[in-house]
Amino acid sequence: MLEKIYETASFIKNVVGTVPNIAIILGTGLGELVHEISDKKEIPYEKIPNFPLSTVEGHSGKLIFGELGGKPVLAMQGRFHYYEGYTMQEVTFPIRVFQALGIQYLFVSNAAGGMNGSFDIGDIMLIDDHINLFPEHPLRGKNYKELGTRFPDMSEAYNKELRLMAMNIAKENNIKLQHGVYIGTQGPTFETPAEYNWFKIIGGDAVGMSTVPEVIVANHAKMKVLAFSIITDIGIIGKIVEVTHQDVQEAAKIAQPKMAYIMQEVIKRLN
């Protein structure tokens, strides 16, 4: 595993030269943020040694290097999901490569179903915390001390300073920003009404099929994480309607510019 991580990191360094310390994972329907990145250099996943390939519509499969908010960034356009059949080690392999490249900040976005009664479709939710309901843990198995401690602390999985910065930027620009707890499940089915209700009872505000594994590994790697969900459907009894992947993509595209602005401004304000 370590050999694969270092081999991939070495390949990327040789292609791009200087590597930034900020990485962004762009979720379903949110890949258009790359249009805001200037001076781009792209590497398709299929050309990167040991990298998995994204199989989901809306995830195009490229590593993009460039400038956003006046800072050099690395962006994943397309992520990997447990429901695609990948192991958790494969799902989180890019985070390990980021670690080897010296990434210090990880920005994550996703599309999610909302269970909070104050949420509307198209809202942006700042993730304060998460509940992990995946059946496999990304740190299960042999622990490599080069990568992190055996039992990492998760009391601040989402960095407080970055969250406060995002909230201030949203307030300054009159952008509606919700916040709450994200529940990560394996998918690929959307939730039943009973499942939505249970997720709300156990403390969730939104639910999706990604993000949690990457955030766990990023914390293991001592990265500072900031994450957002775009609420693409509502899972509240009496408001639940049939939802498709296309619906999710469309709702995400509408909210994407506001989320992109917040991300750019946070990046701009990093020291």
Short mmCIF file of C-alpha atoms in Angstrom, two decimals:
data_model
loop_
_atom_site.label_atom_id
_atom_site.label_comp_id
_atom_site.label_asym_id
_atom_site.label_seq_id
_atom_site.Cartn_x
_atom_site.Cartn_y
_atom_site.Cartn_z
CA MET A 1 0.00 0.00 0.00
CA LEU A 2 2.74 2.47 0.93
CA GLU A 3 4.64 1.67 -2.28
CA LYS A 4 1.53 2.39 -4.36
CA ILE A 5 0.89 5.67 -2.53
CA TYR A 6 4.46 6.88 -3.02
CA GLU A 7 4.58 5.71 -6.63
CA THR A 8 1.41 7.66 -7.45
CA ALA A 9 2.56 10.76 -5.57
CA SER A 10 5.92 10.65 -7.36
CA PHE A 11 4.20 10.41 -10.76
CA ILE A 12 2.00 13.43 -9.99
CA LYS A 13 4.96 15.50 -8.74
CA ASN A 14 6.89 14.73 -11.92
CA VAL A 15 3.96 15.87 -14.08
CA VAL A 16 3.02 19.09 -12.27
CA GLY A 17 6.21 20.11 -10.49
CA THR A 18 5.24 22.19 -7.45
CA VAL A 19 2.25 20.73 -5.59
CA PRO A 20 -0.21 23.03 -3.72
CA ASN A 21 -1.21 22.44 -0.09
CA ILE A 22 -4.98 22.73 -0.81
CA ALA A 23 -7.09 19.93 -2.32
CA ILE A 24 -10.78 19.97 -3.33
CA ILE A 25 -13.08 16.99 -3.93
CA LEU A 26 -15.99 17.92 -6.20
CA GLY A 27 -19.14 15.84 -5.78
CA THR A 28 -22.19 15.06 -7.93
CA GLY A 29 -23.14 17.96 -10.20
CA LEU A 30 -20.48 20.19 -8.63
CA GLY A 31 -17.71 19.59 -11.15
CA GLU A 32 -18.37 22.95 -12.79
CA LEU A 33 -16.32 24.62 -10.06
CA VAL A 34 -13.30 23.74 -12.21
CA HIS A 35 -14.36 26.54 -14.60
CA GLU A 36 -13.33 28.94 -11.84
CA ILE A 37 -9.84 27.44 -11.70
CA SER A 38 -7.32 29.32 -13.85
CA ASP A 39 -4.02 28.16 -15.41
CA LYS A 40 -5.25 24.59 -15.39
CA LYS A 41 -3.23 21.45 -15.92
CA GLU A 42 -5.31 18.25 -16.11
CA ILE A 43 -4.41 14.60 -15.60
CA PRO A 44 -7.10 12.00 -16.47
CA TYR A 45 -7.40 9.32 -13.79
CA GLU A 46 -6.65 6.57 -16.29
CA LYS A 47 -3.15 8.01 -16.77
CA ILE A 48 -2.35 8.03 -13.05
CA PRO A 49 -0.69 4.84 -11.72
CA ASN A 50 -2.81 2.91 -9.17
CA PHE A 51 -5.73 5.38 -9.37
CA PRO A 52 -9.28 3.96 -9.50
CA LEU A 53 -11.66 5.14 -12.24
CA SER A 54 -14.94 6.93 -11.56
CA THR A 55 -18.00 5.18 -13.04
CA VAL A 56 -20.78 7.57 -11.98
CA GLU A 57 -22.50 10.12 -14.23
CA GLY A 58 -21.50 13.61 -13.13
CA HIS A 59 -18.02 12.48 -12.07
CA SER A 60 -15.70 13.01 -15.04
CA GLY A 61 -12.45 11.62 -13.62
CA LYS A 62 -9.59 14.16 -13.70
CA LEU A 63 -7.05 15.64 -11.33
CA ILE A 64 -6.86 19.36 -12.01
CA PHE A 65 -4.07 21.68 -10.92
CA GLY A 66 -4.41 25.45 -11.13
CA GLU A 67 -5.29 28.60 -9.21
CA LEU A 68 -8.46 29.37 -7.25
CA GLY A 69 -8.99 32.35 -4.96
CA GLY A 70 -5.45 33.45 -5.77
CA LYS A 71 -3.93 30.24 -4.39
CA PRO A 72 -2.61 27.10 -6.09
CA VAL A 73 -5.04 24.18 -5.69
CA LEU A 74 -5.49 20.55 -6.65
CA ALA A 75 -9.03 19.44 -7.51
CA MET A 76 -10.54 15.98 -7.96
CA GLN A 77 -13.23 16.20 -10.63
CA GLY A 78 -14.98 12.93 -9.85
CA ARG A 79 -14.65 10.82 -6.71
CA PHE A 80 -14.93 7.13 -5.90
CA HIS A 81 -17.80 5.53 -3.97
CA TYR A 82 -18.12 2.40 -1.90
CA TYR A 83 -21.30 1.46 -3.80
CA GLU A 84 -19.31 1.25 -7.05
CA GLY A 85 -17.67 -1.87 -5.64
CA TYR A 86 -14.44 -0.30 -4.47
CA THR A 87 -12.91 -1.18 -1.13
CA MET A 88 -12.59 1.61 1.41
CA GLN A 89 -8.84 1.65 0.76
CA GLU A 90 -9.55 2.34 -2.93
CA VAL A 91 -12.22 4.95 -2.13
CA THR A 92 -9.76 6.85 0.07
CA PHE A 93 -6.59 6.17 -1.92
CA PRO A 94 -6.53 9.73 -3.36
CA ILE A 95 -6.48 11.15 0.20
CA ARG A 96 -3.41 9.05 0.97
CA VAL A 97 -1.77 10.38 -2.18
CA PHE A 98 -2.67 13.92 -1.10
CA GLN A 99 -1.02 13.18 2.24
CA ALA A 100 2.16 12.05 0.49
CA LEU A 101 2.06 15.22 -1.63
CA GLY A 102 1.89 17.42 1.49
CA ILE A 103 -1.75 18.57 1.29
CA GLN A 104 -2.77 20.39 4.49
CA TYR A 105 -6.32 21.54 3.67
CA LEU A 106 -9.09 19.40 2.22
CA PHE A 107 -12.31 20.94 0.88
CA VAL A 108 -15.13 18.49 0.15
CA SER A 109 -18.55 18.84 -1.45
CA ASN A 110 -21.44 16.47 -2.02
CA ALA A 111 -25.11 16.23 -2.90
CA ALA A 112 -27.36 15.07 -0.06
CA GLY A 113 -30.94 14.48 0.99
CA GLY A 114 -32.15 16.74 3.79
CA MET A 115 -34.08 15.65 6.89
CA ASN A 116 -34.07 19.01 8.66
CA GLY A 117 -37.46 20.75 8.53
CA SER A 118 -35.85 24.15 7.88
CA PHE A 119 -34.07 22.94 4.72
CA ASP A 120 -35.17 23.58 1.14
CA ILE A 121 -33.98 21.97 -2.08
CA GLY A 122 -30.95 23.93 -3.28
CA ASP A 123 -29.77 24.93 0.22
CA ILE A 124 -26.09 24.69 1.06
CA MET A 125 -25.32 22.94 4.35
CA LEU A 126 -22.02 23.46 6.10
CA ILE A 127 -21.12 20.09 7.65
CA ASP A 128 -20.48 20.46 11.39
CA ASP A 129 -20.07 16.75 12.11
CA HIS A 130 -20.96 13.34 10.71
CA ILE A 131 -22.35 9.93 11.63
CA ASN A 132 -20.63 7.01 9.93
CA LEU A 133 -23.04 4.25 8.84
CA PHE A 134 -20.80 2.64 6.23
CA PRO A 135 -20.41 -1.13 6.77
CA GLU A 136 -16.62 -0.99 6.33
CA HIS A 137 -14.23 1.45 8.02
CA PRO A 138 -11.46 3.03 5.92
CA LEU A 139 -8.90 2.53 8.70
CA ARG A 140 -9.73 -1.15 9.24
CA GLY A 141 -6.69 -3.40 8.89
CA LYS A 142 -2.98 -2.85 9.38
CA ASN A 143 -2.09 0.64 10.57
CA TYR A 144 0.98 2.19 9.00
CA LYS A 145 2.60 4.57 11.48
CA GLU A 146 3.89 6.60 8.53
CA LEU A 147 0.26 7.49 7.75
CA GLY A 148 -1.11 8.17 11.24
CA THR A 149 -1.94 6.85 14.69
CA ARG A 150 -3.89 3.62 15.26
CA PHE A 151 -6.76 5.42 17.04
CA PRO A 152 -7.19 8.92 15.58
CA ASP A 153 -9.21 11.57 17.42
CA MET A 154 -12.41 12.66 15.63
CA SER A 155 -13.67 15.31 18.07
CA GLU A 156 -13.15 18.02 15.44
CA ALA A 157 -13.44 16.18 12.14
CA TYR A 158 -14.46 19.44 10.43
CA ASN A 159 -12.13 22.30 11.33
CA LYS A 160 -13.73 24.98 13.54
CA GLU A 161 -11.69 27.87 12.14
CA LEU A 162 -12.55 27.00 8.53
CA ARG A 163 -16.24 26.60 9.40
CA LEU A 164 -16.31 30.00 11.13
CA MET A 165 -14.61 31.55 8.11
CA ALA A 166 -17.23 30.02 5.79
CA MET A 167 -20.10 31.25 8.01
CA ASN A 168 -18.69 34.79 8.08
CA ILE A 169 -18.25 34.85 4.29
CA ALA A 170 -21.83 33.65 3.77
CA LYS A 171 -23.15 36.30 6.18
CA GLU A 172 -21.11 39.09 4.55
CA ASN A 173 -22.55 38.17 1.14
CA ASN A 174 -26.14 37.40 2.16
CA ILE A 175 -25.76 33.75 1.16
CA LYS A 176 -28.13 31.41 2.95
CA LEU A 177 -25.95 28.81 4.67
CA GLN A 178 -27.46 26.00 6.71
CA HIS A 179 -25.40 23.79 8.98
CA GLY A 180 -25.80 20.34 10.44
CA VAL A 181 -24.77 16.71 10.74
CA TYR A 182 -24.14 14.58 7.65
CA ILE A 183 -24.89 10.85 7.71
CA GLY A 184 -22.83 8.67 5.39
CA THR A 185 -24.41 5.47 4.05
CA GLN A 186 -23.24 2.90 1.52
CA GLY A 187 -25.97 3.41 -1.16
CA PRO A 188 -26.66 3.14 -4.03
CA THR A 189 -30.40 3.33 -3.31
CA PHE A 190 -31.95 6.60 -2.23
CA GLU A 191 -33.49 6.39 1.22
CA THR A 192 -36.92 5.03 2.13
CA PRO A 193 -39.23 7.31 4.16
CA ALA A 194 -38.62 5.14 7.24
CA GLU A 195 -34.85 5.41 6.79
CA TYR A 196 -35.06 9.19 6.43
CA ASN A 197 -37.08 9.32 9.65
CA TRP A 198 -34.59 7.11 11.50
CA PHE A 199 -31.64 9.22 10.30
CA LYS A 200 -33.38 12.31 11.65
CA ILE A 201 -34.08 10.59 15.01
CA ILE A 202 -30.41 9.62 15.47
CA GLY A 203 -29.23 13.19 14.88
CA GLY A 204 -28.79 13.64 11.13
CA ASP A 205 -29.67 16.71 9.09
CA ALA A 206 -28.60 15.37 5.70
CA VAL A 207 -27.65 11.99 4.23
CA GLY A 208 -25.46 10.91 1.34
CA MET A 209 -23.24 8.16 -0.03
CA SER A 210 -19.77 9.73 0.19
CA THR A 211 -17.53 12.16 2.11
CA VAL A 212 -17.31 10.33 5.46
CA PRO A 213 -14.58 7.86 4.38
CA GLU A 214 -12.44 10.63 2.86
CA VAL A 215 -12.88 12.85 5.92
CA ILE A 216 -11.89 10.04 8.31
CA VAL A 217 -8.69 9.39 6.37
CA ALA A 218 -7.96 13.13 6.06
CA ASN A 219 -8.21 13.42 9.86
CA HIS A 220 -5.93 10.40 10.22
CA ALA A 221 -3.50 12.33 7.99
CA LYS A 222 -3.86 15.52 10.12
CA MET A 223 -5.48 17.57 7.35
CA LYS A 224 -7.86 20.43 8.11
CA VAL A 225 -11.25 19.70 6.55
CA LEU A 226 -14.08 21.92 5.36
CA ALA A 227 -17.13 20.25 3.79
CA PHE A 228 -20.47 21.26 2.27
CA SER A 229 -23.62 19.41 1.23
CA ILE A 230 -26.01 20.75 -1.37
CA ILE A 231 -29.52 19.66 -0.40
CA THR A 232 -30.89 18.09 -3.58
CA ASP A 233 -34.02 16.40 -2.20
CA ILE A 234 -36.05 16.49 1.00
CA GLY A 235 -36.61 13.40 3.17
CA ILE A 236 -39.28 14.69 5.53
CA ILE A 237 -42.51 12.77 6.05
CA GLY A 238 -45.18 14.44 3.92
CA LYS A 239 -42.61 16.14 1.65
CA ILE A 240 -40.92 13.07 0.16
CA VAL A 241 -41.20 12.71 -3.61
CA GLU A 242 -39.63 10.32 -6.11
CA VAL A 243 -36.06 11.38 -6.86
CA THR A 244 -33.65 10.51 -9.67
CA HIS A 245 -29.90 11.00 -10.12
CA GLN A 246 -30.70 13.59 -12.79
CA ASP A 247 -32.81 15.55 -10.29
CA VAL A 248 -29.87 15.51 -7.88
CA GLN A 249 -27.48 16.80 -10.54
CA GLU A 250 -29.83 19.60 -11.58
CA ALA A 251 -30.39 20.82 -8.01
CA ALA A 252 -26.64 20.73 -7.36
CA LYS A 253 -25.88 22.80 -10.46
CA ILE A 254 -28.26 25.56 -9.35
CA ALA A 255 -26.63 25.91 -5.91
CA GLN A 256 -23.07 25.36 -7.10
CA PRO A 257 -22.11 29.03 -7.83
CA LYS A 258 -22.84 30.12 -4.25
CA MET A 259 -20.90 27.22 -2.76
CA ALA A 260 -18.06 27.88 -5.21
CA TYR A 261 -17.93 31.52 -4.08
CA ILE A 262 -17.70 30.56 -0.40
CA MET A 263 -14.94 28.05 -1.16
CA GLN A 264 -12.96 30.60 -3.18
CA GLU A 265 -13.24 33.21 -0.45
CA VAL A 266 -12.13 30.77 2.27
CA ILE A 267 -9.15 29.76 0.13
CA LYS A 268 -8.32 33.44 -0.49
CA ARG A 269 -8.24 34.08 3.27
CA LEU A 270 -5.97 31.17 4.17
CA ASN A 271 -2.52 32.24 5.37
#
